[in-house]
Short mmCIF file of C-alpha atoms and ligand atoms in Angstrom, two decimals:
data_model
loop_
_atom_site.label_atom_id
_atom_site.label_comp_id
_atom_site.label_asym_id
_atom_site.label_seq_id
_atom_site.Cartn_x
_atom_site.Cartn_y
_atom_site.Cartn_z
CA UNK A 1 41.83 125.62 51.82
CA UNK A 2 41.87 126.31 48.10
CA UNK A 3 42.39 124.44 45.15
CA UNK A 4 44.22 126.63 42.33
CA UNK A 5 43.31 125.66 38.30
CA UNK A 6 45.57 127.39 35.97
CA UNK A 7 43.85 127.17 32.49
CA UNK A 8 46.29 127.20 29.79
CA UNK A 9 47.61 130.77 31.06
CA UNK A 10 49.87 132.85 28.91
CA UNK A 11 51.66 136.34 29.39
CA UNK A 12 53.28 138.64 26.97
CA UNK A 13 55.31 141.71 27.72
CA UNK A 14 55.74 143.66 24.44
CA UNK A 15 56.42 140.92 22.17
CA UNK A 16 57.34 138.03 23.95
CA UNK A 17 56.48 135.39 25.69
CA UNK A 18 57.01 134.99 29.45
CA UNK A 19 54.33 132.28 30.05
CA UNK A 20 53.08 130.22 27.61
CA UNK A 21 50.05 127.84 27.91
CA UNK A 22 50.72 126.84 31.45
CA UNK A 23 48.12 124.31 32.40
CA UNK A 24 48.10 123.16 36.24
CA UNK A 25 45.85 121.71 38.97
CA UNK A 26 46.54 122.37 42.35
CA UNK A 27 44.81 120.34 44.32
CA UNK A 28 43.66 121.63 48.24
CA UNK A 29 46.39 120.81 50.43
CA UNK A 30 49.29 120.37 47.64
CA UNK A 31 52.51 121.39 48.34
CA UNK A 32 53.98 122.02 44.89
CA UNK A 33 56.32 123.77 43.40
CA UNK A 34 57.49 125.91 40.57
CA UNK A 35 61.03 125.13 39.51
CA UNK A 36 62.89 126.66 37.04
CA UNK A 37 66.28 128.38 35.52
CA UNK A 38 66.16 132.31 36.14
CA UNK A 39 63.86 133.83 33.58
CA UNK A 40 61.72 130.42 32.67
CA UNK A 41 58.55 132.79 33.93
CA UNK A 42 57.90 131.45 37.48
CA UNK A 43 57.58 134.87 39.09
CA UNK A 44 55.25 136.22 36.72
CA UNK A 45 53.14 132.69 36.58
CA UNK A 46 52.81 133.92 40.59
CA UNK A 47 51.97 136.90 40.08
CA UNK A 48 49.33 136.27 38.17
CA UNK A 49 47.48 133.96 40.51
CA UNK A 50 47.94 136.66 43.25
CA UNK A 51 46.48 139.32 40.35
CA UNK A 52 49.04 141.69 40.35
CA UNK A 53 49.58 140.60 36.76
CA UNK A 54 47.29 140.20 34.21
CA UNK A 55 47.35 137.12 31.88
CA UNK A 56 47.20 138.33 29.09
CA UNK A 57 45.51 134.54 27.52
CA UNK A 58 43.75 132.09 30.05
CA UNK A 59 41.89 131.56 33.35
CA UNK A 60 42.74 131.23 36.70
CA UNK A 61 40.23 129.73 38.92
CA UNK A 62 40.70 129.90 43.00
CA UNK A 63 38.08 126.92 44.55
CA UNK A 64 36.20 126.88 41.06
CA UNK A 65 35.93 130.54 41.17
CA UNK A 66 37.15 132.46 38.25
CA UNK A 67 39.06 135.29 39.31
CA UNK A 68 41.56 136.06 36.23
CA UNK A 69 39.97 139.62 36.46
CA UNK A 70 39.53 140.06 40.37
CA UNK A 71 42.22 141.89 42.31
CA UNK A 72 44.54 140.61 44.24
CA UNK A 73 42.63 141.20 47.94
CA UNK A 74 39.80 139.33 46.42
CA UNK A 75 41.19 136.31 45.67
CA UNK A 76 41.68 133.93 49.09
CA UNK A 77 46.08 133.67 48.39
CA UNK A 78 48.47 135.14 50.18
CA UNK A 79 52.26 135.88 48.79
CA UNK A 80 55.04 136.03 50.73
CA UNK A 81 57.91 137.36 48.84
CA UNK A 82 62.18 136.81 48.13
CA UNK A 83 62.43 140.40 49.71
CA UNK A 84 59.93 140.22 52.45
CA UNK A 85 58.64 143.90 51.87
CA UNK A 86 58.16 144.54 55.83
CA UNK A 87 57.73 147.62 56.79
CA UNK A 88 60.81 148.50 58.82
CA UNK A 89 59.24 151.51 60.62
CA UNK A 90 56.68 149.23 62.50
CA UNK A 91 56.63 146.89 65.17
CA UNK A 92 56.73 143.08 63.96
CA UNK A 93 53.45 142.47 65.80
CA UNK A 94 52.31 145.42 63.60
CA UNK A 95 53.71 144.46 60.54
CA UNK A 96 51.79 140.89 61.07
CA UNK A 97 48.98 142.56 62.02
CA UNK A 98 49.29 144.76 59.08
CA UNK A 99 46.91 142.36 56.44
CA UNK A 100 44.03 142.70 59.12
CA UNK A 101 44.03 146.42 60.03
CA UNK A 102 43.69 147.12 56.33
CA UNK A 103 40.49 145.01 56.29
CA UNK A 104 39.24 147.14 59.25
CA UNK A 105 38.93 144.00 61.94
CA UNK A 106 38.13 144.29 65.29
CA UNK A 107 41.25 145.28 67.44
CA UNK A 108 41.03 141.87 69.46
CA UNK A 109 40.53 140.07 66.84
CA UNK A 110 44.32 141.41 65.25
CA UNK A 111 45.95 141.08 68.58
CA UNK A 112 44.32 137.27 68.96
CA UNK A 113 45.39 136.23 65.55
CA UNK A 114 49.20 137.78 65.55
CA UNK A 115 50.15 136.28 69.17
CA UNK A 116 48.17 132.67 67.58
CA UNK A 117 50.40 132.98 64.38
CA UNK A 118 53.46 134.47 66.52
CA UNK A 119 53.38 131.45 68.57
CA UNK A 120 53.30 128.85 65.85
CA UNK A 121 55.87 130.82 64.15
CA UNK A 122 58.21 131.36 67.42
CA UNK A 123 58.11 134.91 67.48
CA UNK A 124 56.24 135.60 70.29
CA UNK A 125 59.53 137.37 72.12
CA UNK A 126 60.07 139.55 69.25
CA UNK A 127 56.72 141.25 68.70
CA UNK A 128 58.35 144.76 69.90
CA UNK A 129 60.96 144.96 67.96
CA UNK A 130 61.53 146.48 64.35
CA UNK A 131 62.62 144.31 61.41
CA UNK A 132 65.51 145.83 61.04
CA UNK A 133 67.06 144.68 64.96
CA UNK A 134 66.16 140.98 63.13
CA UNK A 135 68.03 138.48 61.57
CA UNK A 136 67.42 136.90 57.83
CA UNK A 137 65.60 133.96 58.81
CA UNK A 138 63.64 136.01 61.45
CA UNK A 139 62.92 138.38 59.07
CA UNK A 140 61.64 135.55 56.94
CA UNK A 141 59.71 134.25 59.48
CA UNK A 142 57.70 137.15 60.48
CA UNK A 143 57.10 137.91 56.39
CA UNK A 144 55.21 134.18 56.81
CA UNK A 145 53.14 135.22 59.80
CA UNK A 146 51.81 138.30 57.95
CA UNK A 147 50.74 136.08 54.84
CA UNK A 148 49.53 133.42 57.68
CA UNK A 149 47.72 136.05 59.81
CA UNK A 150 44.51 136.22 57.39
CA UNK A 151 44.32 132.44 56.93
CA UNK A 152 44.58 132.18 53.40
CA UNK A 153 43.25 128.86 51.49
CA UNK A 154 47.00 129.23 49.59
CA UNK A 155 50.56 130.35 50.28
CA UNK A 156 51.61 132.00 47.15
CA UNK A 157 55.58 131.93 47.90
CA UNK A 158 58.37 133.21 45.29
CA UNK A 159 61.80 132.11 46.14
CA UNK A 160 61.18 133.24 50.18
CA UNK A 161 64.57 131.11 51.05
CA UNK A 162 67.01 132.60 48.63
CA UNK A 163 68.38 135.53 51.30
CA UNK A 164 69.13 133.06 53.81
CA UNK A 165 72.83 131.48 54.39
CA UNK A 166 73.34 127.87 53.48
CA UNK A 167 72.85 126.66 57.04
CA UNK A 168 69.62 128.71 58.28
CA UNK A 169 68.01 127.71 54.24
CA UNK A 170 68.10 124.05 55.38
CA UNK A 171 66.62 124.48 58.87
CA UNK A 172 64.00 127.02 57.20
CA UNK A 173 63.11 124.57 54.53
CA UNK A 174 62.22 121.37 57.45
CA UNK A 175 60.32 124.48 59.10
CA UNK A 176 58.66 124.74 55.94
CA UNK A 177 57.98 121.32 55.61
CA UNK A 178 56.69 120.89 59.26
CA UNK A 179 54.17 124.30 58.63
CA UNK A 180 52.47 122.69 55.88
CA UNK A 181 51.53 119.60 57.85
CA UNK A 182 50.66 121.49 60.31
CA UNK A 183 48.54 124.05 58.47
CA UNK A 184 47.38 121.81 55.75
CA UNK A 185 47.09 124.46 53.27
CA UNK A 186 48.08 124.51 49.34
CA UNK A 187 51.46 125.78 49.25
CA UNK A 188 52.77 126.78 46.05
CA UNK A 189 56.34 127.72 46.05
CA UNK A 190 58.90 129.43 43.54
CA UNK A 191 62.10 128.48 43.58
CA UNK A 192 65.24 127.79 41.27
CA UNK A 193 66.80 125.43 43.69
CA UNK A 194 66.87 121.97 42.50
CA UNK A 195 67.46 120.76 46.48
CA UNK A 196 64.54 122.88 47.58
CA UNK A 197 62.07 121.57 44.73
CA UNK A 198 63.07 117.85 45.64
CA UNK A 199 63.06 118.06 49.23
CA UNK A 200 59.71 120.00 50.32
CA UNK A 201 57.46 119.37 46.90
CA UNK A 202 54.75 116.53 46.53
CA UNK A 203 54.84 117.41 42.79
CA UNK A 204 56.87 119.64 41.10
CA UNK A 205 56.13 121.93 37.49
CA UNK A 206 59.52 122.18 35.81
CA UNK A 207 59.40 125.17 33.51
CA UNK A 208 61.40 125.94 30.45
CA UNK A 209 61.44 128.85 28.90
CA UNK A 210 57.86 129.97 30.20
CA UNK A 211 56.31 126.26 29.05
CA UNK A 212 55.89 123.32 31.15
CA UNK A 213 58.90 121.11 30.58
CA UNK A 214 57.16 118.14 33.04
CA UNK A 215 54.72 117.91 36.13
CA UNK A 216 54.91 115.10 38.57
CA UNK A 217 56.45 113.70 41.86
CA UNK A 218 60.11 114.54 42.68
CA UNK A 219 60.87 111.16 42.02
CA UNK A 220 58.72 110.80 38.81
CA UNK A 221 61.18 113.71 37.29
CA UNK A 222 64.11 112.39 38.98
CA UNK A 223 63.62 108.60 37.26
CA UNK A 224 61.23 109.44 34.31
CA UNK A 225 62.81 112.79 32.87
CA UNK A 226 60.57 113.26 30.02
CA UNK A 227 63.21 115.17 27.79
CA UNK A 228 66.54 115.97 27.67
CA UNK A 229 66.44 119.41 29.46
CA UNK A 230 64.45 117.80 32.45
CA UNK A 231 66.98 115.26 32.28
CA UNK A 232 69.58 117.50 32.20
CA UNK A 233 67.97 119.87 35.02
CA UNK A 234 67.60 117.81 38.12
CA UNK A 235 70.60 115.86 39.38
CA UNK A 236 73.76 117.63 40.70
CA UNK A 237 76.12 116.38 39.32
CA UNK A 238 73.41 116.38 36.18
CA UNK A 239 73.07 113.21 34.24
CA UNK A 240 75.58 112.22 31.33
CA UNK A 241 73.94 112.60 28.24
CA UNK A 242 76.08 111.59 24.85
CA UNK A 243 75.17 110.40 21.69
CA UNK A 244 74.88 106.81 20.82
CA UNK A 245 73.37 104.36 18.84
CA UNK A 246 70.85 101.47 19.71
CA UNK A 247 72.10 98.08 17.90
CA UNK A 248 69.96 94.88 17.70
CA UNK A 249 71.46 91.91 17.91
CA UNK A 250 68.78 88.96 17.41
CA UNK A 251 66.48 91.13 18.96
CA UNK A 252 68.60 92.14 22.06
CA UNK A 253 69.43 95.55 22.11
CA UNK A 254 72.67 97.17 23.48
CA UNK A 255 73.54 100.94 23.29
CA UNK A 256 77.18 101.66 21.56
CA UNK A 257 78.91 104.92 21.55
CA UNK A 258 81.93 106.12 21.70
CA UNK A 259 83.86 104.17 24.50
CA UNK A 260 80.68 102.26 25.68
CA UNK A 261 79.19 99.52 24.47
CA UNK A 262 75.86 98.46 27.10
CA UNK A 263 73.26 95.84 27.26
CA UNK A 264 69.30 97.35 26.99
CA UNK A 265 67.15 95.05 28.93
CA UNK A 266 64.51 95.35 25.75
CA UNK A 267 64.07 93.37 23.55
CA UNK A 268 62.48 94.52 20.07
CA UNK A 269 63.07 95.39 16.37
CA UNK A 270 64.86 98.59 16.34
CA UNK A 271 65.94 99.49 12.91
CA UNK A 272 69.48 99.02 12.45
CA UNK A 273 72.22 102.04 14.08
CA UNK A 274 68.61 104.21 15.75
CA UNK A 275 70.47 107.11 16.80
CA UNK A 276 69.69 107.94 20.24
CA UNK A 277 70.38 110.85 23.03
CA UNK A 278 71.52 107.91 25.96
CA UNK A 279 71.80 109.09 29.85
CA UNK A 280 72.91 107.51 32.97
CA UNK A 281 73.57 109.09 35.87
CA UNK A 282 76.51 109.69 37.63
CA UNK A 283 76.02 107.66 40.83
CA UNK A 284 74.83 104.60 38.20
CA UNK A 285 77.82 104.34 36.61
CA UNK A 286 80.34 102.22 38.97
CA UNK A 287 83.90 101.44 38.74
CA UNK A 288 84.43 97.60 37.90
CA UNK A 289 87.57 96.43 36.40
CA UNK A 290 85.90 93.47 34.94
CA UNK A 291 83.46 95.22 32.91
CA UNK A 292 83.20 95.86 29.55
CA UNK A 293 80.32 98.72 29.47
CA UNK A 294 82.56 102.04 29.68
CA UNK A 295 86.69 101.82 29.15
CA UNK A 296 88.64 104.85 29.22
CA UNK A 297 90.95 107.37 30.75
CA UNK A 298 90.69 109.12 34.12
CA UNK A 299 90.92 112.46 33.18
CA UNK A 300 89.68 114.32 36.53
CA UNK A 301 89.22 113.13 40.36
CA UNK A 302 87.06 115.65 42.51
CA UNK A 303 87.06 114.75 46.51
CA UNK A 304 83.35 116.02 48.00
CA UNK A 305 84.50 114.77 51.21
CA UNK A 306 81.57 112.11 51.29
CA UNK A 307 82.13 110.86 47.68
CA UNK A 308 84.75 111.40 44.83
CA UNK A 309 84.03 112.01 41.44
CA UNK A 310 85.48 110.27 38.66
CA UNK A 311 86.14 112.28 35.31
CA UNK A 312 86.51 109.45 32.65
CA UNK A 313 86.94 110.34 29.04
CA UNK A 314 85.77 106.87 27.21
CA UNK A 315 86.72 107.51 23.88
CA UNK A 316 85.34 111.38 22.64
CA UNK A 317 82.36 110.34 25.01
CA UNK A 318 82.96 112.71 28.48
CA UNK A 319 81.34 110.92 31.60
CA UNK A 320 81.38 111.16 35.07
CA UNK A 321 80.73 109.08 38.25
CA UNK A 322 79.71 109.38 41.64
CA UNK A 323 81.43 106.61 43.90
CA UNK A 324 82.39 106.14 47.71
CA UNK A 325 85.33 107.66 48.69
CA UNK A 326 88.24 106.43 48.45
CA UNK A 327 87.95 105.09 44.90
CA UNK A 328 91.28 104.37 44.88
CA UNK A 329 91.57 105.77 41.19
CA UNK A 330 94.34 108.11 39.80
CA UNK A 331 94.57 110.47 36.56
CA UNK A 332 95.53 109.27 33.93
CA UNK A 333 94.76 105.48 34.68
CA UNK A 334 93.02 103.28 32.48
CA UNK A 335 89.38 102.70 33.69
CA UNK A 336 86.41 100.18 33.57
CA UNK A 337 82.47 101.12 34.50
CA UNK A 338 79.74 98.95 34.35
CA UNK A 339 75.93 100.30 34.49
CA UNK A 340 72.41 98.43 35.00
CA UNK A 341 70.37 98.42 32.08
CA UNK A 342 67.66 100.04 34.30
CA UNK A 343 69.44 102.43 34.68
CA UNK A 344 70.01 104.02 30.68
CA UNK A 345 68.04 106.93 29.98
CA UNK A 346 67.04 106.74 25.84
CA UNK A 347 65.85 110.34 24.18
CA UNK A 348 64.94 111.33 20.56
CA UNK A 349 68.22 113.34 19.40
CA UNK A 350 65.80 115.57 17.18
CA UNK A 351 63.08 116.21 19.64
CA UNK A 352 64.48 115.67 23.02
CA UNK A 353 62.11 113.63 23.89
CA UNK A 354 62.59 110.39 26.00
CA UNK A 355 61.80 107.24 24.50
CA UNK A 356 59.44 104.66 25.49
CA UNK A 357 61.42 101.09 26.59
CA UNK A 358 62.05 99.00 29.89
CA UNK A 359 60.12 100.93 32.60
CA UNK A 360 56.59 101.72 32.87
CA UNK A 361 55.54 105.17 32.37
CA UNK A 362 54.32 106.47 35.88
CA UNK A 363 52.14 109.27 35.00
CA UNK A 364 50.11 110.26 31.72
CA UNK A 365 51.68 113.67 30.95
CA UNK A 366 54.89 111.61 30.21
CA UNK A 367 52.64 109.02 28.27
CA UNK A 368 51.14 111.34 26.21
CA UNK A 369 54.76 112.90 25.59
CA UNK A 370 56.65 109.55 25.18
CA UNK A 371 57.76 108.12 21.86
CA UNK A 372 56.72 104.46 21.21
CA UNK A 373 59.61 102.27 20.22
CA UNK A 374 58.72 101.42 16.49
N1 ADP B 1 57.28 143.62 33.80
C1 ADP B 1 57.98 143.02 32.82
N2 ADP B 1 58.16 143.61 31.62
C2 ADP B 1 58.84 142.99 30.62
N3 ADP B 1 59.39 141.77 30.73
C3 ADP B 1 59.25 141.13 31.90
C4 ADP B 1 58.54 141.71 33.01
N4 ADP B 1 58.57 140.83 34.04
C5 ADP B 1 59.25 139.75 33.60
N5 ADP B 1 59.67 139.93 32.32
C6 ADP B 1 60.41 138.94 31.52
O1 ADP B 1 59.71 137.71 31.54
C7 ADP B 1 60.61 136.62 31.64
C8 ADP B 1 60.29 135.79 32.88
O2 ADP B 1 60.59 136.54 34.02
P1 ADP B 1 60.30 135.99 35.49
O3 ADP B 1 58.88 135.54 35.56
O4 ADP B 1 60.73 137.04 36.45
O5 ADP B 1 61.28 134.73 35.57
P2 ADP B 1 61.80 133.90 36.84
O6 ADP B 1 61.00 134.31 38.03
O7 ADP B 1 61.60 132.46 36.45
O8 ADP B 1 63.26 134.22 36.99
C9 ADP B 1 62.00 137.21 31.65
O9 ADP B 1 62.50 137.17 30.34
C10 ADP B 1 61.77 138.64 32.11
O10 ADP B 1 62.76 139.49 31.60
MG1 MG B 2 61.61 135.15 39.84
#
């Protein structure tokens, strides 16, 4: 059980930045998770807190305990990594075994805690073999059981799903799920897979470009994106984000852009034509002859099977939606959308930042981030 403080933690390699002033507190028991584009810095964020990196600004504290300058075996984390790094000459009850022969343990005690961690692990018919008569996910599997085999008060885990087909990354991720109820250790996991971060996190650190972009609940990101690239990040398809401007109208605001024209459910004194960043998602905009929101063109229909997506170009503004399938919509045709004034996104088109209005901030990083409406 460990609770893992990163202190405003950078790292530079030559002369730039790869992590910069990453505050985070990991409490015991948290399953959270890094998420990121490729090269935002999660790896080497990880790294660090195992100490086989060096920040080179900042503390990392394990339980309280400072270790920023104590190697790797003497900090209580264990990493499992996107490679697994088993040691194909040896037997898979040896290469789970491995972490405790190098501490010199009893030889009951190894073979006691590799057929415990075999068992919760389902391995137990595959001790004899070698890692390389194994597939992916067992593979994966037997890379968890070595981290496990030491009982570590964190999992320290950097994209350990990424080698796995479509198919087995699904089942491995409920696995996942299930092991840290079961285990009730802090898990923190690397990944650059929206669907993972949403699915297995109870908070998520979105990082951009080595900086925390935001830190909350999945849902908290998903509803509250506190910028533009957050926005932007989460959501598949991600959200439509076009310029617009916020009119007031006797103190009712509406958003109009190109091809839309949408009531705000604020009310306030805006300055005249605020220029805005708006958003709405694509499953929030829906098709509605009657309404007056979005008109425009159908320029694209995708079939997903499930659901359809509707390409509509409303003027030079480009927007999609995500209905039921059939629509019933063709290229070409002329085309009406509605949208819920809960459900418009406002951001700062200078700073990215979102704008304060309707909804209640849920947590204080976006507060403090958050640009009061004047
Ligand atoms: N050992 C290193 N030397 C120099 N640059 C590095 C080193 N490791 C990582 N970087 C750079 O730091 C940045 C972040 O890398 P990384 O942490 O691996 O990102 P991620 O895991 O999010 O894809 C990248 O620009 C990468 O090229
Ligand atoms: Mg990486």
């Amino acid at each position: 059980m460990a609770r893992l403080q990163i202190d405003a933690v950078s790292k530079k390699f030559d002369t730039d930045y790869a992590v910069r002033e990453v505050s985070l507190d990991i409490a015991d028991g948290e399953f959270m998770v890094l998420l990121g584009p490729s090269g935002c810095g999660k790896s080497t964020l990880l790294r660090m807190i195992a100490g086989l990196e060096q920040p080179s600004e900042g503390r990392i504290l394990v339980d309280g305990t400072d270790v920023t300058d104590a190697p790797p075996q003497r900090r209580d984390v264990a990493m499992v990594f996107q490679s697994y790094a088993l040691y194909p000459h040896l037997s898979v009850a040896k290469n789970i075994g491995f972490p405790l022969r190098a501490r010199r343990r009893p030889r009951v005690e190894i073979e006691r805690r590799v057929a415990q961690v075999s068992a919760t692990l389902e391995l137990s018919a595959l001790l004899e073999r070698r890692p390389g008569a194994l597939s992916g996910g067992q593979r994966q599997r037997v890379a968890l059981a070595r981290a496990m085999v030491r009982d570590p008060g964190a999992f320290l885990m950097d994209e350990p799903l990424s080698n796995l087909d479509a198919k087995l990354r699904s089942a491995t991720r409920a696995e996942l799920i299930g092991l840290h109820e079961r285990l009730g250790t802090t898990f923190l996991y690397v990944t650059h897979d929206q669907v993972e971060a949403m699915t297995m996190a109870s908070r998520v650190a979105l990082l951009d470009q080595g900086r925390v972009a935001q830190c909350g609940t999945p849902a908290e990101l998903y509803d509250q994106p506190r910028s533009t690239f957050v926005a932007g990040f989460l959501g598949s398809p991600s959200m439509n984000l076009f310029p617009a401007v916020v009119t007031a109208t006797e103190g009712r605001l509406r958003i109009t852009g190109d091809g839309i024209d949408a009531a705000l459910d604020i009310t306030g004194d805006l300055p005249a034509r605020t220029p805005v960043i708006a958003g709405i998602r694509p499953e929030r905009l829906r098709l509605d002859a009657a309404a007056t929101a979005v008109r425009g063109t159908i320029r694209l229909v995708e079939n997903l099977g499930s659901e359809e997506l509707v390409h509509i170009d409303a003027g030079a503004t480009s927007l999609c939606a995500r209905v039921a399938r059939p629509a019933g919509v063709r290229v070409g045709e002329r085309v009406a959308a509605r949208v819920d004034p809960a459900d418009i996104h406002l951001f700062d088109p200078d700073t990215g930042l979102r704008l304060r209005w309707q909804a209640p901030q849920l947590d204080s990083a976006n507060a403090a981030h958050s640009v009061p409406v004047p």
